[in-house]
Amino acid sequence: MRIITLALLAVFAFASCNQKISKTVIKPEAFHKMVDGKQVELFTLKNKNGLEIAITNYGGRIVSLMVPDKSGKMEDIVLGYETIDGYLNANEQYFGGSIGRYGNRIANGKFSLDSIEYKLAINNKPNSLHGGVKGFSAKVWDAVLKGNNELELLLVSPDMEEGYPGELKVKVNYKLTDSNELTLTYRAETSKPTVLNLTNHSYFNLHGAGNGDILDHEVFLNADKYTPVDSTLIPTGKIETVIGTPFDFTTPATVGARINEKNEQLAFGLGYDHNFVLNKVDGKAVSLAASVYDPQSGRFMEVFTNEPGVQFYCGNFLKGKEIGKQNKPYNYRSALCFETQHFPDSPNHADFPTVVLRPGEIYNSVCIYKFSTK
Ligand code: GLA
């Protein structure tokens, strides 16, 4: 009897100590604020394995993502802030956000659709980046929490907002499954022909946010080709092979292995900041786009999508100026992003997969981040 009681005590002690480790530092109260006349809040999704994700309806930001390492120790693996004010005052504007209407750049902030020319804000000279001055990642969305593991965010973007035509009704669904998948599903409808390219801009560090750089992370990209860019990070229009270049991640390689090689494309991106053209499995809507492994913690993340591309970005613009969660600075190359998407500047490249959405059509984009250890 005594042995059983002792054993039970040990189990409880272990469980409660584990819980302490797994508890996120983020407090929902720190996100209660009226922004643009709308209530901002923080929502937490959990699964049966203890994974925990906090999302705010300000910009649809993934604020924290608690994931175990190979010994079960939880760590928050996305960059971000502990308070809504952190996000409102940040220099780096996109941590964890739902990006729209157009993920990545549109050259010179201009495009034509059905012979009408549209002009967008130039917020990343000389181009328009991530939806303009106040894109979807800076909007307060309506939120519907669906049980423990699902959140739906809704936004109506008025006709000509940020220069884009059509009233757009957008829905982003965040679901944390018991197989440790975070599934992001985007749906949208428009009242007029428009262009659309939605994505999530989470910055991952599998050591934990703020715990050093990601140069030792081993990346696989399921892409034989990529879209090289000019010096302003606009695709030249060519689709080139990665074979024989530092862009070949068809066999896993560490981020750091070739990032500092002398290469014009790496110089333009200050490292990796490029769109990869994903290899697709015939007949499969959602397929593997990328994976990343941290040999230290054993954390492994796979990325699946129905999109034709993924923007692989390595935090080359971070310089330690951002002081994030737990007062940790976010240094140069201390995170990586896998932004599943259509190609940058597609509205100006007729031969890229189309980003045009017309009335009556339903936009459907899926991105799955799946977590495990090895
Ligand atoms: C994307 C872009 C980068 C950079 C980041 C945000 O990944 O491709 O050039 O703008 O967003 O800083």
Tab-separated table of C-alpha atoms and ligand atoms in Angstrom:
chain	number	residue	atom	x	y	z
A	1	MET	CA	0.000	0.000	0.000
A	2	ARG	CA	2.795	2.365	1.041
A	3	ILE	CA	4.698	1.573	-2.105
A	4	ILE	CA	1.624	2.324	-4.231
A	5	THR	CA	1.049	5.651	-2.403
A	6	LEU	CA	4.695	6.625	-2.889
A	7	ALA	CA	4.544	5.682	-6.547
A	8	LEU	CA	1.387	7.757	-7.005
A	9	LEU	CA	2.988	10.720	-5.244
A	10	ALA	CA	5.998	10.460	-7.536
A	11	VAL	CA	3.746	10.387	-10.589
A	12	PHE	CA	1.837	13.485	-9.369
A	13	ALA	CA	5.056	15.316	-8.551
A	14	PHE	CA	6.423	14.524	-12.008
A	15	ALA	CA	3.179	15.585	-13.709
A	16	SER	CA	2.959	18.883	-11.856
A	17	CYS	CA	6.633	19.638	-12.458
A	18	ASN	CA	6.119	18.852	-16.142
A	19	GLN	CA	3.141	21.184	-16.171
A	20	LYS	CA	5.250	23.951	-14.749
A	21	ILE	CA	7.731	23.471	-17.562
A	22	SER	CA	5.017	23.359	-20.199
A	23	LYS	CA	3.216	26.463	-19.011
A	24	THR	CA	3.494	29.353	-21.391
A	25	VAL	CA	4.594	32.715	-19.982
A	26	ILE	CA	1.883	34.499	-21.934
A	27	LYS	CA	-0.998	35.923	-19.920
A	28	PRO	CA	-4.319	36.518	-21.715
A	29	GLU	CA	-4.854	39.761	-19.713
A	30	ALA	CA	-1.800	41.249	-21.434
A	31	PHE	CA	-3.744	41.138	-24.710
A	32	HIS	CA	-7.031	42.678	-23.515
A	33	LYS	CA	-7.115	46.002	-25.277
A	34	MET	CA	-9.361	47.975	-27.615
A	35	VAL	CA	-7.561	48.525	-30.912
A	36	ASP	CA	-9.271	50.391	-33.771
A	37	GLY	CA	-12.507	50.227	-31.752
A	38	LYS	CA	-12.402	46.427	-31.512
A	39	GLN	CA	-11.616	44.105	-28.646
A	40	VAL	CA	-8.298	42.293	-28.839
A	41	GLU	CA	-7.946	39.044	-26.924
A	42	LEU	CA	-5.735	36.005	-26.587
A	43	PHE	CA	-7.018	32.497	-27.253
A	44	THR	CA	-5.332	29.269	-26.239
A	45	LEU	CA	-5.687	25.941	-28.043
A	46	LYS	CA	-4.494	22.687	-26.487
A	47	ASN	CA	-4.277	19.058	-27.490
A	48	LYS	CA	-4.127	15.867	-25.459
A	49	ASN	CA	-0.317	15.709	-25.699
A	50	GLY	CA	0.134	19.043	-23.945
A	51	LEU	CA	0.917	21.118	-27.015
A	52	GLU	CA	-0.369	24.620	-26.539
A	53	ILE	CA	-0.767	27.486	-28.931
A	54	ALA	CA	-1.771	31.049	-28.126
A	55	ILE	CA	-3.279	33.191	-30.883
A	56	THR	CA	-4.488	36.762	-30.764
A	57	ASN	CA	-7.162	38.179	-33.038
A	58	TYR	CA	-4.842	41.162	-33.560
A	59	GLY	CA	-3.469	40.211	-36.968
A	60	GLY	CA	-4.229	36.532	-36.397
A	61	ARG	CA	-0.832	36.337	-34.705
A	62	ILE	CA	0.482	33.056	-33.373
A	63	VAL	CA	1.892	34.428	-30.129
A	64	SER	CA	3.314	31.260	-28.615
A	65	LEU	CA	3.629	27.622	-29.542
A	66	MET	CA	4.688	25.213	-26.818
A	67	VAL	CA	6.202	22.038	-28.261
A	68	PRO	CA	8.111	19.210	-26.500
A	69	ASP	CA	11.706	18.205	-27.154
A	70	LYS	CA	12.834	14.581	-27.240
A	71	SER	CA	12.789	14.388	-23.429
A	72	GLY	CA	9.315	15.943	-23.208
A	73	LYS	CA	10.501	19.411	-22.172
A	74	MET	CA	8.223	22.080	-23.559
A	75	GLU	CA	9.597	25.232	-25.131
A	76	ASP	CA	7.983	28.138	-26.923
A	77	ILE	CA	9.335	27.897	-30.474
A	78	VAL	CA	7.936	31.026	-32.132
A	79	LEU	CA	9.196	34.596	-31.877
A	80	GLY	CA	6.796	37.200	-30.552
A	81	TYR	CA	5.846	39.407	-27.627
A	82	GLU	CA	4.200	38.887	-24.245
A	83	THR	CA	1.810	41.813	-24.604
A	84	ILE	CA	-0.380	43.384	-27.265
A	85	ASP	CA	1.685	46.567	-26.900
A	86	GLY	CA	4.749	44.576	-27.923
A	87	TYR	CA	3.061	43.863	-31.254
A	88	LEU	CA	1.686	47.395	-31.669
A	89	ASN	CA	5.127	48.969	-31.138
A	90	ALA	CA	7.327	46.428	-32.922
A	91	ASN	CA	9.863	47.298	-35.634
A	92	GLU	CA	9.485	43.824	-37.113
A	93	GLN	CA	5.840	43.943	-38.070
A	94	TYR	CA	5.001	40.399	-39.053
A	95	PHE	CA	5.839	37.986	-36.199
A	96	GLY	CA	3.314	35.139	-36.396
A	97	GLY	CA	0.817	37.140	-38.450
A	98	SER	CA	-1.820	36.212	-40.995
A	99	ILE	CA	-0.490	38.030	-44.015
A	100	GLY	CA	-2.813	39.535	-46.639
A	101	ARG	CA	-3.990	40.555	-49.020
A	102	TYR	CA	-0.724	39.658	-50.692
A	103	GLY	CA	1.999	37.664	-48.986
A	104	ASN	CA	5.383	38.950	-50.168
A	105	ARG	CA	6.177	41.620	-52.765
A	106	ILE	CA	4.400	43.192	-55.701
A	107	ALA	CA	6.850	45.079	-57.926
A	108	ASN	CA	6.617	48.853	-57.700
A	109	GLY	CA	3.248	48.441	-55.968
A	110	LYS	CA	1.440	48.060	-59.292
A	111	PHE	CA	-0.511	45.445	-61.163
A	112	SER	CA	-3.149	45.219	-63.879
A	113	LEU	CA	-6.198	43.022	-63.798
A	114	ASP	CA	-8.764	42.873	-66.623
A	115	SER	CA	-7.009	45.922	-68.175
A	116	ILE	CA	-7.414	48.069	-65.046
A	117	GLU	CA	-4.240	49.247	-63.321
A	118	TYR	CA	-4.185	49.173	-59.515
A	119	LYS	CA	-1.731	51.052	-57.300
A	120	LEU	CA	-0.628	49.847	-53.888
A	121	ALA	CA	1.325	51.446	-51.059
A	122	ILE	CA	5.105	51.240	-51.445
A	123	ASN	CA	6.040	50.074	-47.943
A	124	ASN	CA	9.247	48.230	-48.880
A	125	LYS	CA	10.943	50.502	-51.382
A	126	PRO	CA	10.378	50.281	-54.316
A	127	ASN	CA	7.807	47.532	-53.757
A	128	SER	CA	4.646	46.725	-51.853
A	129	LEU	CA	5.162	44.076	-49.162
A	130	HIS	CA	2.774	41.827	-47.214
A	131	GLY	CA	-0.452	43.681	-48.001
A	132	GLY	CA	0.743	47.277	-47.646
A	133	VAL	CA	0.863	49.785	-44.817
A	134	LYS	CA	-1.877	48.134	-42.788
A	135	GLY	CA	-2.242	44.588	-44.009
A	136	PHE	CA	-4.267	41.790	-42.437
A	137	SER	CA	-1.535	41.165	-39.847
A	138	ALA	CA	-2.353	44.583	-38.355
A	139	LYS	CA	-6.158	44.233	-38.376
A	140	VAL	CA	-8.375	43.171	-35.519
A	141	TRP	CA	-10.286	40.084	-36.662
A	142	ASP	CA	-13.561	38.712	-35.267
A	143	ALA	CA	-12.970	35.511	-33.354
A	144	VAL	CA	-14.994	32.362	-32.763
A	145	LEU	CA	-13.453	29.840	-30.390
A	146	LYS	CA	-14.605	26.304	-31.170
A	147	GLY	CA	-13.905	24.130	-28.161
A	148	ASN	CA	-10.405	23.428	-26.871
A	149	ASN	CA	-8.527	23.078	-30.089
A	150	GLU	CA	-9.997	25.281	-32.798
A	151	LEU	CA	-10.255	28.999	-33.498
A	152	GLU	CA	-11.831	30.772	-36.427
A	153	LEU	CA	-10.917	34.349	-37.325
A	154	LEU	CA	-12.998	36.430	-39.697
A	155	LEU	CA	-12.330	39.667	-41.483
A	156	VAL	CA	-14.154	41.771	-44.044
A	157	SER	CA	-11.760	43.862	-46.087
A	158	PRO	CA	-13.565	46.714	-47.878
A	159	ASP	CA	-13.365	47.268	-51.636
A	160	MET	CA	-10.114	49.117	-52.516
A	161	GLU	CA	-8.602	48.685	-49.062
A	162	GLU	CA	-4.838	49.206	-49.451
A	163	GLY	CA	-5.591	49.653	-53.164
A	164	TYR	CA	-6.895	46.101	-53.753
A	165	PRO	CA	-10.228	45.727	-55.580
A	166	GLY	CA	-13.271	43.857	-54.260
A	167	GLU	CA	-14.832	43.490	-50.845
A	168	LEU	CA	-13.150	40.408	-49.473
A	169	LYS	CA	-14.591	38.122	-46.812
A	170	VAL	CA	-11.794	36.081	-45.247
A	171	LYS	CA	-11.821	33.227	-42.759
A	172	VAL	CA	-8.745	31.661	-41.180
A	173	ASN	CA	-9.209	28.489	-39.192
A	174	TYR	CA	-6.528	27.380	-36.698
A	175	LYS	CA	-6.803	23.790	-35.534
A	176	LEU	CA	-4.469	21.879	-33.223
A	177	THR	CA	-4.990	18.142	-33.698
A	178	ASP	CA	-4.080	15.294	-31.359
A	179	SER	CA	-1.525	14.167	-33.948
A	180	ASN	CA	0.393	17.367	-33.164
A	181	GLU	CA	-0.557	19.186	-36.334
A	182	LEU	CA	-1.364	22.845	-36.445
A	183	THR	CA	-3.616	23.204	-39.477
A	184	LEU	CA	-4.224	26.653	-40.913
A	185	THR	CA	-7.043	26.845	-43.454
A	186	TYR	CA	-7.785	30.020	-45.350
A	187	ARG	CA	-11.046	30.665	-47.204
A	188	ALA	CA	-12.089	33.852	-48.979
A	189	GLU	CA	-14.663	35.272	-51.354
A	190	THR	CA	-14.610	38.525	-53.264
A	191	SER	CA	-17.251	40.871	-54.692
A	192	LYS	CA	-15.017	41.904	-57.663
A	193	PRO	CA	-12.075	40.313	-59.490
A	194	THR	CA	-8.991	40.669	-57.303
A	195	VAL	CA	-5.636	39.105	-56.432
A	196	LEU	CA	-5.008	37.210	-53.210
A	197	ASN	CA	-2.093	35.402	-51.562
A	198	LEU	CA	-2.564	34.618	-47.877
A	199	THR	CA	0.065	33.071	-45.621
A	200	ASN	CA	1.241	32.791	-42.047
A	201	HIS	CA	4.462	34.505	-40.992
A	202	SER	CA	5.558	32.530	-37.944
A	203	TYR	CA	9.249	32.790	-37.108
A	204	PHE	CA	10.426	29.419	-35.780
A	205	ASN	CA	13.450	28.562	-33.671
A	206	LEU	CA	13.358	24.922	-32.586
A	207	HIS	CA	15.784	25.657	-29.716
A	208	GLY	CA	13.112	27.994	-28.389
A	209	ALA	CA	12.450	31.634	-29.267
A	210	GLY	CA	15.445	33.777	-28.380
A	211	ASN	CA	17.741	30.782	-27.744
A	212	GLY	CA	20.479	31.427	-30.292
A	213	ASP	CA	20.529	31.202	-34.063
A	214	ILE	CA	19.056	28.647	-36.459
A	215	LEU	CA	22.229	27.964	-38.477
A	216	ASP	CA	22.415	24.410	-37.098
A	217	HIS	CA	18.820	23.598	-38.056
A	218	GLU	CA	18.650	20.948	-40.785
A	219	VAL	CA	16.278	21.970	-43.532
A	220	PHE	CA	14.676	19.944	-46.297
A	221	LEU	CA	12.819	21.740	-49.081
A	222	ASN	CA	10.782	19.635	-51.463
A	223	ALA	CA	11.710	21.862	-54.385
A	224	ASP	CA	13.897	21.181	-57.419
A	225	LYS	CA	13.416	24.778	-58.547
A	226	TYR	CA	13.192	28.276	-57.155
A	227	THR	CA	12.409	31.771	-58.401
A	228	PRO	CA	15.594	33.907	-58.426
A	229	VAL	CA	15.141	37.578	-57.584
A	230	ASP	CA	16.542	40.987	-58.476
A	231	SER	CA	18.240	43.224	-55.931
A	232	THR	CA	14.834	44.380	-54.605
A	233	LEU	CA	13.731	40.758	-54.032
A	234	ILE	CA	11.282	40.704	-56.958
A	235	PRO	CA	11.376	37.473	-59.005
A	236	THR	CA	13.155	37.942	-62.333
A	237	GLY	CA	10.490	35.697	-63.894
A	238	LYS	CA	12.891	32.813	-64.426
A	239	ILE	CA	12.331	29.474	-62.757
A	240	GLU	CA	15.737	27.922	-62.134
A	241	THR	CA	17.078	24.631	-60.880
A	242	VAL	CA	18.514	24.516	-57.369
A	243	ILE	CA	20.900	21.708	-58.312
A	244	GLY	CA	24.515	22.747	-57.849
A	245	THR	CA	23.566	25.891	-55.903
A	246	PRO	CA	23.317	26.769	-52.190
A	247	PHE	CA	19.538	26.615	-52.744
A	248	ASP	CA	19.536	22.849	-53.038
A	249	PHE	CA	17.796	21.512	-49.915
A	250	THR	CA	16.425	18.430	-51.669
A	251	THR	CA	18.734	16.510	-49.339
A	252	PRO	CA	18.590	17.980	-45.826
A	253	ALA	CA	21.342	20.488	-45.079
A	254	THR	CA	21.976	22.862	-42.212
A	255	VAL	CA	20.943	26.464	-42.823
A	256	GLY	CA	24.492	27.590	-42.043
A	257	ALA	CA	26.326	25.203	-44.367
A	258	ARG	CA	26.214	27.451	-47.446
A	259	ILE	CA	24.440	30.639	-46.344
A	260	ASN	CA	27.617	32.730	-46.455
A	261	GLU	CA	28.847	31.473	-49.822
A	262	LYS	CA	29.654	34.015	-52.495
A	263	ASN	CA	26.494	33.944	-54.539
A	264	GLU	CA	24.531	36.811	-56.069
A	265	GLN	CA	21.152	35.434	-54.955
A	266	LEU	CA	22.350	35.034	-51.357
A	267	ALA	CA	23.746	38.566	-51.509
A	268	PHE	CA	20.393	39.967	-52.670
A	269	GLY	CA	18.500	38.146	-49.910
A	270	LEU	CA	21.221	38.724	-47.253
A	271	GLY	CA	20.931	34.954	-47.005
A	272	TYR	CA	17.884	32.847	-47.794
A	273	ASP	CA	14.801	34.914	-48.533
A	274	HIS	CA	13.468	33.154	-51.614
A	275	ASN	CA	10.428	31.448	-53.026
A	276	PHE	CA	10.859	27.734	-53.744
A	277	VAL	CA	8.757	26.018	-56.397
A	278	LEU	CA	7.338	22.968	-54.705
A	279	ASN	CA	7.496	19.481	-56.205
A	280	LYS	CA	3.972	18.171	-56.259
A	281	VAL	CA	2.649	14.666	-55.937
A	282	ASP	CA	0.066	14.049	-58.671
A	283	GLY	CA	-3.480	13.948	-57.386
A	284	LYS	CA	-2.540	15.032	-53.877
A	285	ALA	CA	-4.025	18.335	-52.800
A	286	VAL	CA	-1.797	18.794	-49.764
A	287	SER	CA	1.790	17.556	-49.907
A	288	LEU	CA	5.077	17.893	-48.058
A	289	ALA	CA	6.753	21.238	-48.717
A	290	ALA	CA	9.544	21.357	-46.154
A	291	SER	CA	10.889	20.055	-42.888
A	292	VAL	CA	13.276	21.312	-40.259
A	293	TYR	CA	15.140	19.399	-37.566
A	294	ASP	CA	17.056	20.618	-34.550
A	295	PRO	CA	19.585	17.905	-33.599
A	296	GLN	CA	20.062	19.460	-30.137
A	297	SER	CA	16.467	19.280	-28.940
A	298	GLY	CA	15.312	16.571	-31.354
A	299	ARG	CA	12.384	18.770	-32.396
A	300	PHE	CA	11.225	18.099	-35.933
A	301	MET	CA	8.682	20.139	-37.865
A	302	GLU	CA	7.150	19.251	-41.213
A	303	VAL	CA	5.266	21.689	-43.416
A	304	PHE	CA	2.498	20.565	-45.764
A	305	THR	CA	0.508	22.709	-48.175
A	306	ASN	CA	-1.657	22.836	-51.283
A	307	GLU	CA	0.203	25.990	-52.391
A	308	PRO	CA	2.683	25.945	-55.301
A	309	GLY	CA	5.448	27.725	-53.355
A	310	VAL	CA	7.090	28.382	-50.027
A	311	GLN	CA	9.046	31.497	-49.053
A	312	PHE	CA	12.031	30.338	-47.038
A	313	TYR	CA	13.295	33.255	-44.966
A	314	CYS	CA	16.006	33.078	-42.298
A	315	GLY	CA	15.565	36.193	-40.190
A	316	ASN	CA	18.253	38.078	-42.115
A	317	PHE	CA	16.633	41.377	-41.172
A	318	LEU	CA	16.616	40.684	-37.425
A	319	LYS	CA	19.357	42.562	-35.624
A	320	GLY	CA	18.713	42.064	-31.937
A	321	LYS	CA	16.711	45.308	-31.723
A	322	GLU	CA	13.523	43.369	-31.077
A	323	ILE	CA	13.296	42.411	-27.414
A	324	GLY	CA	10.816	39.603	-27.307
A	325	LYS	CA	9.242	37.216	-24.825
A	326	GLN	CA	11.134	36.764	-21.545
A	327	ASN	CA	13.163	39.851	-22.473
A	328	LYS	CA	15.221	37.917	-24.987
A	329	PRO	CA	16.652	39.800	-27.965
A	330	TYR	CA	15.881	38.404	-31.397
A	331	ASN	CA	19.234	38.393	-33.130
A	332	TYR	CA	20.395	38.045	-36.723
A	333	ARG	CA	19.228	34.723	-38.173
A	334	SER	CA	17.615	33.612	-34.938
A	335	ALA	CA	14.516	32.241	-36.680
A	336	LEU	CA	13.271	30.802	-39.924
A	337	CYS	CA	9.969	31.130	-41.749
A	338	PHE	CA	8.227	28.784	-44.139
A	339	GLU	CA	5.554	30.936	-45.728
A	340	THR	CA	3.418	28.650	-47.903
A	341	GLN	CA	2.121	30.748	-50.770
A	342	HIS	CA	1.802	31.537	-54.460
A	343	PHE	CA	4.909	33.116	-55.926
A	344	PRO	CA	5.854	36.716	-55.100
A	345	ASP	CA	4.781	39.306	-57.676
A	346	SER	CA	2.538	36.808	-59.495
A	347	PRO	CA	0.102	39.555	-60.609
A	348	ASN	CA	2.938	40.788	-62.862
A	349	HIS	CA	3.996	37.357	-64.163
A	350	ALA	CA	1.365	35.804	-66.429
A	351	ASP	CA	3.240	32.471	-66.492
A	352	PHE	CA	3.286	32.028	-62.685
A	353	PRO	CA	0.319	30.138	-61.162
A	354	THR	CA	-2.548	32.593	-61.025
A	355	VAL	CA	-3.482	34.523	-57.878
A	356	VAL	CA	-6.651	35.967	-59.397
A	357	LEU	CA	-9.841	35.404	-57.431
A	358	ARG	CA	-13.171	36.139	-59.108
A	359	PRO	CA	-16.669	36.538	-57.663
A	360	GLY	CA	-18.298	33.131	-57.180
A	361	GLU	CA	-14.931	31.386	-56.587
A	362	ILE	CA	-13.764	30.229	-53.180
A	363	TYR	CA	-10.143	30.806	-52.257
A	364	ASN	CA	-8.760	27.791	-50.406
A	365	SER	CA	-5.280	27.596	-48.954
A	366	VAL	CA	-3.967	25.089	-46.429
A	367	CYS	CA	-0.776	25.061	-44.395
A	368	ILE	CA	-0.012	22.341	-41.861
A	369	TYR	CA	2.855	22.525	-39.384
A	370	LYS	CA	3.382	19.073	-37.884
A	371	PHE	CA	5.530	18.540	-34.793
A	372	SER	CA	7.400	15.450	-33.605
A	373	THR	CA	10.831	14.505	-32.267
A	374	LYS	CA	13.587	12.177	-33.361
B	1	GLA	C1	9.288	38.031	-45.877
B	1	GLA	C2	10.108	38.718	-46.875
B	1	GLA	C3	11.342	39.218	-46.240
B	1	GLA	C4	11.027	40.111	-45.082
B	1	GLA	C5	10.159	39.378	-44.107
B	1	GLA	C6	9.681	40.273	-43.022
B	1	GLA	O1	9.752	36.803	-45.574
B	1	GLA	O2	10.414	37.930	-48.007
B	1	GLA	O3	12.115	39.902	-47.172
B	1	GLA	O4	10.366	41.241	-45.533
B	1	GLA	O5	9.045	38.858	-44.773
B	1	GLA	O6	10.680	41.018	-42.430
